[in-house]
Short mmCIF file of C-alpha atoms and ligand atoms in Angstrom, two decimals:
data_model
loop_
_atom_site.label_atom_id
_atom_site.label_comp_id
_atom_site.label_asym_id
_atom_site.label_seq_id
_atom_site.Cartn_x
_atom_site.Cartn_y
_atom_site.Cartn_z
CA UNK A 1 107.25 93.82 83.49
CA UNK A 2 108.87 95.66 86.71
CA UNK A 3 108.31 95.85 90.15
CA UNK A 4 108.98 97.96 92.65
CA UNK A 5 110.37 97.19 96.40
CA UNK A 6 110.30 99.76 99.14
CA UNK A 7 112.08 99.08 102.34
CA UNK A 8 110.40 100.61 105.39
CA UNK A 9 112.67 99.12 108.29
CA UNK A 10 111.01 98.72 111.68
CA UNK A 11 110.46 99.92 115.19
CA UNK A 12 113.91 99.88 116.51
CA UNK A 13 114.89 102.19 113.44
CA UNK A 14 113.74 105.66 113.56
CA UNK A 15 114.77 106.30 116.87
CA UNK A 16 116.01 109.87 115.88
CA UNK A 17 112.18 110.66 115.04
CA UNK A 18 110.95 110.52 118.39
CA UNK A 19 108.67 111.79 119.93
CA UNK A 20 106.75 111.56 116.47
CA UNK A 21 107.47 107.96 116.02
CA UNK A 22 105.70 107.20 119.15
CA UNK A 23 102.28 107.42 117.10
CA UNK A 24 102.74 106.26 114.14
CA UNK A 25 105.47 104.38 112.16
CA UNK A 26 108.13 106.92 110.51
CA UNK A 27 107.40 106.07 106.95
CA UNK A 28 103.76 106.99 107.40
CA UNK A 29 104.40 110.40 108.87
CA UNK A 30 102.86 113.10 106.63
CA UNK A 31 105.15 115.24 104.55
CA UNK A 32 103.20 117.73 102.57
CA UNK A 33 100.12 116.22 103.98
CA UNK A 34 100.57 112.63 102.73
CA UNK A 35 102.55 109.77 104.19
CA UNK A 36 106.30 109.78 103.69
CA UNK A 37 105.93 106.53 101.55
CA UNK A 38 103.11 108.12 99.39
CA UNK A 39 106.00 110.29 97.54
CA UNK A 40 107.94 107.12 96.40
CA UNK A 41 105.14 105.24 95.99
CA UNK A 42 103.46 107.89 93.47
CA UNK A 43 106.86 108.04 91.61
CA UNK A 44 106.77 104.13 91.09
CA UNK A 45 103.48 104.59 89.31
CA UNK A 46 104.98 106.85 86.65
CA UNK A 47 107.20 103.61 85.53
CA UNK A 48 105.61 102.04 82.43
CA UNK A 49 104.66 98.27 82.77
CA UNK A 50 104.69 98.39 86.75
CA UNK A 51 103.04 95.24 87.99
CA UNK A 52 103.03 95.42 92.04
CA UNK A 53 104.79 97.43 94.72
CA UNK A 54 106.01 95.52 97.98
CA UNK A 55 106.84 97.42 101.13
CA UNK A 56 109.28 95.10 103.25
CA UNK A 57 109.49 95.78 107.00
CA UNK A 58 109.27 94.20 110.51
CA UNK A 59 106.41 96.51 111.92
CA UNK A 60 103.40 94.70 112.84
CA UNK A 61 101.25 93.90 109.82
CA UNK A 62 98.28 96.04 111.20
CA UNK A 63 100.34 99.19 111.18
CA UNK A 64 100.07 99.22 107.24
CA UNK A 65 97.13 97.08 106.46
CA UNK A 66 94.70 100.28 106.29
CA UNK A 67 97.31 102.54 104.32
CA UNK A 68 97.99 99.57 101.79
CA UNK A 69 94.50 99.00 101.13
CA UNK A 70 93.54 102.51 100.66
CA UNK A 71 96.69 103.18 98.51
CA UNK A 72 96.05 100.08 96.40
CA UNK A 73 92.38 100.94 95.55
CA UNK A 74 93.58 104.73 95.07
CA UNK A 75 96.24 104.33 92.67
CA UNK A 76 94.93 100.85 91.13
CA UNK A 77 98.23 99.14 91.49
CA UNK A 78 98.79 96.53 93.99
CA UNK A 79 100.43 97.44 96.90
CA UNK A 80 101.64 94.52 99.53
CA UNK A 81 103.24 94.88 102.73
CA UNK A 82 105.45 91.76 103.69
CA UNK A 83 106.56 91.49 107.23
CA UNK A 84 109.80 90.10 108.34
CA UNK A 85 109.90 88.48 111.75
CA UNK A 86 112.91 90.31 112.50
CA UNK A 87 115.32 92.57 110.97
CA UNK A 88 117.81 90.95 108.04
CA UNK A 89 119.47 93.95 106.87
CA UNK A 90 118.59 95.68 103.83
CA UNK A 91 119.64 93.04 101.18
CA UNK A 92 118.63 90.14 103.68
CA UNK A 93 115.21 91.53 103.75
CA UNK A 94 114.70 91.65 100.07
CA UNK A 95 116.22 88.08 99.53
CA UNK A 96 113.54 86.68 101.95
CA UNK A 97 110.89 87.73 99.72
CA UNK A 98 112.50 87.16 96.51
CA UNK A 99 109.66 84.00 95.55
CA UNK A 100 106.74 87.08 96.07
CA UNK A 101 109.16 89.36 94.01
CA UNK A 102 109.73 86.98 91.22
CA UNK A 103 105.85 86.30 91.36
CA UNK A 104 105.45 88.32 88.22
CA UNK A 105 108.85 87.40 86.42
CA UNK A 106 110.07 91.12 86.45
CA UNK A 107 112.97 91.86 84.03
CA UNK A 108 113.70 94.65 86.68
CA UNK A 109 113.41 95.29 90.22
CA UNK A 110 113.32 99.07 91.87
CA UNK A 111 114.31 99.08 95.58
CA UNK A 112 113.77 102.38 97.34
CA UNK A 113 114.85 103.24 100.99
CA UNK A 114 111.67 104.72 102.48
CA UNK A 115 113.42 107.68 104.23
CA UNK A 116 114.88 109.63 101.30
CA UNK A 117 113.33 112.95 99.88
CA UNK A 118 113.64 113.38 96.23
CA UNK A 119 112.00 113.73 92.79
CA UNK A 120 112.59 109.81 92.17
CA UNK A 121 113.79 110.10 88.15
CA UNK A 122 112.71 106.15 88.05
CA UNK A 123 111.99 106.18 84.36
CA UNK A 124 115.23 107.71 83.62
CA UNK A 125 117.06 105.55 85.87
CA UNK A 126 115.63 102.37 83.92
CA UNK A 127 116.38 103.82 80.50
CA UNK A 128 119.97 104.85 81.69
CA UNK A 129 120.42 101.20 83.27
CA UNK A 130 119.34 99.61 79.82
CA UNK A 131 122.23 101.37 78.12
CA UNK A 132 124.87 101.03 80.63
CA UNK A 133 123.83 96.69 81.21
CA UNK A 134 125.19 95.29 83.92
CA UNK A 135 123.18 94.16 87.59
CA UNK A 136 122.39 97.23 88.60
CA UNK A 137 122.21 101.33 88.66
CA UNK A 138 122.59 103.69 91.59
CA UNK A 139 121.04 106.91 91.91
CA UNK A 140 123.81 109.01 93.21
CA UNK A 141 123.98 112.92 94.01
CA UNK A 142 127.09 115.37 94.95
CA UNK A 143 126.60 116.57 98.40
CA UNK A 144 129.11 119.01 100.54
CA UNK A 145 132.40 117.05 101.43
CA UNK A 146 131.27 117.86 105.15
CA UNK A 147 128.21 115.92 105.02
CA UNK A 148 129.34 113.35 102.61
CA UNK A 149 130.69 110.90 105.59
CA UNK A 150 126.83 110.22 106.49
CA UNK A 151 126.30 108.17 103.56
CA UNK A 152 127.75 105.82 101.07
CA UNK A 153 130.54 107.49 99.33
CA UNK A 154 131.51 106.30 95.64
CA UNK A 155 133.94 107.22 92.80
CA UNK A 156 132.23 106.37 89.18
CA UNK A 157 134.04 106.31 85.83
CA UNK A 158 133.09 109.81 84.39
CA UNK A 159 132.51 108.55 81.03
CA UNK A 160 130.91 104.90 81.42
CA UNK A 161 129.47 105.93 84.93
CA UNK A 162 130.67 102.60 86.37
CA UNK A 163 130.81 102.19 89.78
CA UNK A 164 134.48 101.73 90.53
CA UNK A 165 134.59 102.08 94.41
CA UNK A 166 132.21 102.26 96.96
CA UNK A 167 132.45 102.91 100.88
CA UNK A 168 129.63 102.95 103.44
CA UNK A 169 130.03 106.19 105.95
CA UNK A 170 134.06 106.48 105.54
CA UNK A 171 136.04 107.99 108.61
CA UNK A 172 138.33 109.56 106.11
CA UNK A 173 136.82 111.69 102.88
CA UNK A 174 136.79 109.18 99.48
CA UNK A 175 134.32 111.54 97.67
CA UNK A 176 131.20 113.57 97.63
CA UNK A 177 129.25 111.53 95.15
CA UNK A 178 126.89 109.73 97.35
CA UNK A 179 124.70 106.89 97.13
CA UNK A 180 120.99 108.12 97.16
CA UNK A 181 119.42 105.01 98.53
CA UNK A 182 117.32 104.26 95.28
CA UNK A 183 118.45 101.44 92.87
CA UNK A 184 117.29 99.55 89.92
CA UNK A 185 118.35 95.80 89.67
CA UNK A 186 117.87 92.92 87.36
CA UNK A 187 116.85 89.49 89.12
CA UNK A 188 120.73 88.56 89.25
CA UNK A 189 120.79 90.79 92.60
CA UNK A 190 119.20 87.49 94.48
CA UNK A 191 122.36 85.61 93.20
CA UNK A 192 124.70 88.24 94.46
CA UNK A 193 122.95 87.94 98.02
CA UNK A 194 122.89 84.61 98.04
CA UNK A 195 126.78 84.34 97.53
CA UNK A 196 127.12 87.09 100.24
CA UNK A 197 125.00 84.60 102.82
CA UNK A 198 127.01 81.56 101.95
CA UNK A 199 130.32 83.70 102.02
CA UNK A 200 129.32 84.49 105.72
CA UNK A 201 128.16 81.19 107.15
CA UNK A 202 131.44 79.55 105.64
CA UNK A 203 133.49 82.21 107.48
CA UNK A 204 131.40 81.68 110.77
CA UNK A 205 131.73 77.95 110.43
CA UNK A 206 135.69 78.31 109.87
CA UNK A 207 136.11 80.65 112.76
CA UNK A 208 134.09 78.22 115.11
CA UNK A 209 136.65 75.14 114.31
CA UNK A 210 139.71 77.83 114.30
CA UNK A 211 140.02 79.26 117.69
CA UNK A 212 138.23 80.13 120.87
CA UNK A 213 139.20 83.89 120.43
CA UNK A 214 138.00 83.75 116.78
CA UNK A 215 134.70 82.18 118.00
CA UNK A 216 134.31 85.04 120.63
CA UNK A 217 134.76 87.44 117.95
CA UNK A 218 132.35 85.57 115.46
CA UNK A 219 129.45 85.73 118.24
CA UNK A 220 129.91 89.27 118.36
CA UNK A 221 129.62 89.79 114.64
CA UNK A 222 126.45 89.76 112.68
CA UNK A 223 124.02 87.07 112.31
CA UNK A 224 124.87 85.09 109.46
CA UNK A 225 121.30 85.74 108.00
CA UNK A 226 121.78 89.34 107.95
CA UNK A 227 123.12 90.86 104.93
CA UNK A 228 123.38 94.84 104.25
CA UNK A 229 122.83 95.83 100.45
CA UNK A 230 125.53 98.57 100.93
CA UNK A 231 128.74 97.05 102.66
CA UNK A 232 128.22 93.29 101.83
CA UNK A 233 126.98 93.76 98.10
CA UNK A 234 127.60 97.24 96.84
CA UNK A 235 131.23 97.32 97.95
CA UNK A 236 132.51 93.71 96.54
CA UNK A 237 130.72 94.76 93.37
CA UNK A 238 132.24 97.61 92.46
CA UNK A 239 134.91 97.89 89.77
CA UNK A 240 133.54 94.56 88.61
CA UNK A 241 131.33 96.26 85.37
CA UNK A 242 128.25 95.35 87.28
CA UNK A 243 127.12 98.15 88.93
CA UNK A 244 126.65 101.69 87.22
CA UNK A 245 125.48 105.42 88.44
CA UNK A 246 122.69 107.67 87.38
CA UNK A 247 123.30 111.33 88.97
CA UNK A 248 120.35 113.53 89.79
CA UNK A 249 120.82 117.14 89.82
CA UNK A 250 117.33 117.55 91.49
CA UNK A 251 116.58 117.82 95.05
CA UNK A 252 117.57 114.94 97.50
CA UNK A 253 117.64 114.47 101.46
CA UNK A 254 117.84 111.93 104.05
CA UNK A 255 115.01 112.09 106.51
CA UNK A 256 116.19 111.08 109.56
CA UNK A 257 114.96 113.60 111.89
CA UNK A 258 111.71 115.69 112.34
CA UNK A 259 113.63 118.88 111.47
CA UNK A 260 114.71 117.45 108.21
CA UNK A 261 111.09 116.44 107.70
CA UNK A 262 110.05 120.07 107.75
CA UNK A 263 112.36 120.73 104.98
CA UNK A 264 111.15 117.96 102.88
CA UNK A 265 107.52 118.67 103.19
CA UNK A 266 108.44 122.17 101.68
CA UNK A 267 110.19 120.29 98.76
CA UNK A 268 107.44 118.02 98.30
CA UNK A 269 104.82 120.90 98.50
CA UNK A 270 106.85 122.72 95.87
CA UNK A 271 106.95 119.81 93.69
CA UNK A 272 103.15 119.23 93.87
CA UNK A 273 103.15 122.42 91.76
CA UNK A 274 104.25 120.54 88.80
CA UNK A 275 102.70 117.14 89.81
CA UNK A 276 99.47 117.54 91.74
CA UNK A 277 98.67 121.19 91.75
CA UNK A 278 95.05 120.08 92.94
CA UNK A 279 96.61 119.02 96.55
CA UNK A 280 97.52 123.05 97.28
CA UNK A 281 95.30 125.22 98.73
CA UNK A 282 95.10 128.21 96.62
CA UNK A 283 92.83 131.27 97.53
CA UNK A 284 89.90 129.95 95.69
CA UNK A 285 90.00 126.73 97.98
CA UNK A 286 89.93 128.35 101.19
CA UNK A 287 88.85 131.93 102.51
CA UNK A 288 91.89 132.44 104.45
CA UNK A 289 95.08 134.24 103.13
CA UNK A 290 97.46 131.53 101.61
CA UNK A 291 100.93 132.34 100.86
CA UNK A 292 103.16 129.99 98.59
CA UNK A 293 102.84 126.05 98.91
CA UNK A 294 100.25 125.04 101.41
CA UNK A 295 98.15 121.78 101.90
CA UNK A 296 94.96 121.88 103.77
CA UNK A 297 93.39 118.53 104.47
CA UNK A 298 89.55 119.00 103.30
CA UNK A 299 88.32 118.61 106.59
CA UNK A 300 90.43 120.93 108.25
CA UNK A 301 88.42 124.07 109.43
CA UNK A 302 90.38 127.48 108.92
CA UNK A 303 88.94 130.99 109.91
CA UNK A 304 88.72 133.36 107.02
CA UNK A 305 90.86 135.86 108.81
CA UNK A 306 93.65 133.26 109.58
CA UNK A 307 97.08 133.82 107.46
CA UNK A 308 98.78 130.68 106.21
CA UNK A 309 101.98 130.01 104.54
CA UNK A 310 104.57 129.17 102.94
CA UNK A 311 105.18 125.65 103.72
CA UNK A 312 102.58 124.67 105.60
CA UNK A 313 100.71 121.53 105.96
CA UNK A 314 97.35 121.24 107.71
CA UNK A 315 96.11 117.49 108.58
CA UNK A 316 92.63 115.98 109.04
CA UNK A 317 89.92 117.77 111.49
CA UNK A 318 92.28 120.50 112.42
CA UNK A 319 90.62 123.73 113.44
CA UNK A 320 92.61 127.09 113.03
CA UNK A 321 91.21 129.96 114.84
CA UNK A 322 90.59 133.84 113.85
CA UNK A 323 93.77 135.55 113.29
CA UNK A 324 96.44 132.85 113.59
CA UNK A 325 99.56 132.93 111.74
CA UNK A 326 101.31 129.81 110.38
CA UNK A 327 104.58 129.58 108.75
CA UNK A 328 106.79 126.63 107.91
CA UNK A 329 104.89 124.17 109.86
CA UNK A 330 103.16 120.84 110.13
CA UNK A 331 99.82 120.71 111.80
CA UNK A 332 99.09 116.84 112.48
CA UNK A 333 95.36 115.61 112.83
CA UNK A 334 92.57 117.21 115.30
CA UNK A 335 94.82 119.92 116.52
CA UNK A 336 93.44 122.94 117.57
CA UNK A 337 95.22 126.37 117.04
CA UNK A 338 93.51 129.30 118.86
CA UNK A 339 92.86 132.81 118.05
CA UNK A 340 95.79 134.90 117.01
CA UNK A 341 98.25 132.09 118.00
CA UNK A 342 101.72 132.02 116.06
CA UNK A 343 103.37 128.69 114.71
CA UNK A 344 106.48 129.02 113.16
CA UNK A 345 109.03 126.37 112.09
CA UNK A 346 107.28 123.73 114.26
CA UNK A 347 105.41 120.50 114.04
CA UNK A 348 102.46 120.10 116.23
CA UNK A 349 101.48 116.78 117.10
CA UNK A 350 98.13 115.09 117.01
CA UNK A 351 95.20 116.56 119.40
CA UNK A 352 97.44 119.15 120.86
CA UNK A 353 95.89 122.65 121.37
CA UNK A 354 97.52 125.95 121.18
CA UNK A 355 96.01 128.97 123.23
CA UNK A 356 94.91 132.22 122.34
CA UNK A 357 97.81 134.66 121.63
CA UNK A 358 100.69 131.88 122.11
CA UNK A 359 103.61 131.53 120.09
CA UNK A 360 105.18 128.02 119.51
CA UNK A 361 108.49 129.07 117.57
CA UNK A 362 111.78 127.41 116.06
CA UNK A 363 114.72 129.25 114.70
CA UNK A 364 114.34 127.35 111.35
CA UNK A 365 117.82 125.60 111.57
CA UNK A 366 116.63 122.03 110.49
CA UNK A 367 119.80 120.45 111.08
CA UNK A 368 120.09 121.45 114.77
CA UNK A 369 118.58 119.37 117.24
CA UNK A 370 116.43 122.17 118.67
CA UNK A 371 116.40 124.14 115.45
CA UNK A 372 112.62 123.51 115.29
CA UNK A 373 109.89 123.15 118.18
CA UNK A 374 107.84 119.81 118.17
CA UNK A 375 104.86 119.29 120.18
CA UNK A 376 104.35 115.62 120.69
CA UNK A 377 100.59 114.07 120.77
CA UNK A 378 98.04 116.12 123.31
CA UNK A 379 100.19 118.84 124.37
CA UNK A 380 98.35 121.57 125.72
CA UNK A 381 99.86 125.07 125.22
CA UNK A 382 97.92 127.49 127.34
CA UNK A 383 96.95 131.19 126.24
CA UNK A 384 99.61 133.91 126.18
CA UNK A 385 102.51 130.96 126.27
CA UNK A 386 105.77 131.28 124.40
CA UNK A 387 107.31 128.09 123.25
CA UNK A 388 110.84 128.43 121.31
CA UNK A 389 113.25 125.92 120.35
CA UNK A 390 111.95 123.22 122.47
CA UNK A 391 110.83 119.35 122.27
CA UNK A 392 107.69 118.95 124.26
CA UNK A 393 106.76 115.01 124.73
CA UNK A 394 103.27 113.75 124.79
CA UNK A 395 100.35 114.70 127.12
CA UNK A 396 102.18 117.62 128.72
CA UNK A 397 100.52 121.00 129.71
CA UNK A 398 102.64 124.20 129.33
CA UNK A 399 101.64 126.97 131.46
CA UNK A 400 104.69 128.70 131.55
CA UNK A 401 106.79 129.98 128.62
CA UNK A 402 109.91 127.69 127.63
CA UNK A 403 113.01 128.26 125.77
CA UNK A 404 115.80 125.37 124.47
CA UNK A 405 114.10 122.96 126.80
CA UNK A 406 113.23 119.43 126.28
CA UNK A 407 110.31 118.84 128.32
CA UNK A 408 109.87 115.31 129.36
N1 GDD B 501 112.82 95.88 105.90
C1 GDD B 501 113.75 96.07 106.20
N2 GDD B 501 114.63 95.34 107.04
N3 GDD B 501 114.20 97.36 106.19
C2 GDD B 501 115.37 97.71 106.33
C3 GDD B 501 116.40 96.77 107.24
C4 GDD B 501 116.05 95.70 107.64
O1 GDD B 501 116.59 94.65 108.21
N4 GDD B 501 117.50 97.66 107.80
C5 GDD B 501 117.51 98.73 107.14
N5 GDD B 501 116.29 98.77 106.64
C6 GDD B 501 115.68 99.86 105.41
C7 GDD B 501 115.57 101.30 106.50
O2 GDD B 501 113.97 101.30 106.61
C8 GDD B 501 115.71 102.05 105.10
O3 GDD B 501 114.81 102.50 104.27
C9 GDD B 501 117.06 101.36 104.52
O4 GDD B 501 116.51 99.81 104.68
C10 GDD B 501 118.60 101.81 104.75
O5 GDD B 501 118.37 101.87 106.01
P1 GDD B 501 119.97 101.68 106.47
O6 GDD B 501 120.57 100.46 106.37
O7 GDD B 501 120.11 101.55 108.00
O8 GDD B 501 121.11 102.65 105.99
P2 GDD B 501 121.10 104.30 106.23
O9 GDD B 501 119.61 104.85 106.00
O10 GDD B 501 121.75 104.80 107.34
O11 GDD B 501 121.97 104.66 104.70
C11 GDD B 501 121.50 103.98 103.66
O12 GDD B 501 120.94 105.34 102.90
C12 GDD B 501 121.62 106.01 102.45
C13 GDD B 501 120.60 106.85 101.72
O13 GDD B 501 119.49 107.17 102.16
C14 GDD B 501 122.99 103.62 102.85
O14 GDD B 501 122.48 102.73 101.82
C15 GDD B 501 123.72 104.73 102.57
O15 GDD B 501 124.85 104.67 101.47
C16 GDD B 501 122.74 105.80 101.72
O16 GDD B 501 124.04 106.97 101.33
#
């Protein structure tokens, strides 16, 4: 049997996702109309003999309760949220819940970061891992040399695929092959994490007795019950025939900012063409003109003369008026877009309203801070107002046009 664990982090993480993470924990923010973690969860359901999916995080239990119960029913796989009292690091969090994870005596454990967007080739990884042997296999991808330093950079044997060297976010270039944050491990991973804990405690004790100066640096160091998967486990295990790599040639993105989430929404919408075409709006399902990949929640009301797409997702109870034009945007619950308004490269927050003939637009540079326009919850853009490349915090009313501004 196999179990899957998704690390969801907590409220102190995901700060670059503001103002959207004020309303909803980042892992539940919708991409292609489905919560971010829905995508890895449905990928896990394609693993043969999957017994259970655990979400580990330090958000309040109630923030995940509704989602966890509805997704368990929908997919008929038990999904459970396990709450840490405080952050223990990506490996520490996993270790704390080892008794739950080992309940089904799994032969393999999948471990996924919640904030990555990819095709999650999990069954292929499992097959590859079985052929390599060892304690674990890491999903890896080649990225541009300039962007590699935001990730774990690694070197693998081109023939055996063994992980030979691993450095987390290095200052000087090591390799353009990076860690995708998707892993498969045998239960031996728990002994490796236990080893890292013991080592850290021993070192802290040693420093305490050796000198006052060392004591000072030890108190500044990480807590002894905090273990990071990358620095504390992967780096020391490289080159020991325990870890292997599986390279994906498909799409992969790390979702740290709202701009990237718009790009990921497009990637998932286009994946739906193969995996869940019933979720995409075709001209048959809505009378409006639909262009390219579009998701429209069944409760949303879209006027027949509106023109929608490509890369648009419209959430529950949104109302899109006559003659409105929507391109590359995420429209959240209860938004109203009035007649002839235009929304391009933008995220429109819950309960916001956009007036007649208004324009809410970004230039579409997903990597730039103001490359898309973001409206927080309950923002009112009055009639004939133009909002370009701006971020507007919740509950603001705009009666004048703005450009390249952050409205606090
Ligand atoms: N439950 C829990 N508790 N989750 C945590 C904790 C914790 O204490 N700390 C981090 N996480 C979760 C985050 O929510 C995220 O899903 C994942 O663990 C990794 O987060 P970070 O440790 O902050 O690393 P990162 O996202 O900057 O980089 C990692 O992922 C990249 C791929 O996206 C590294 O592993 C990189 O090497 C890798 O390239």
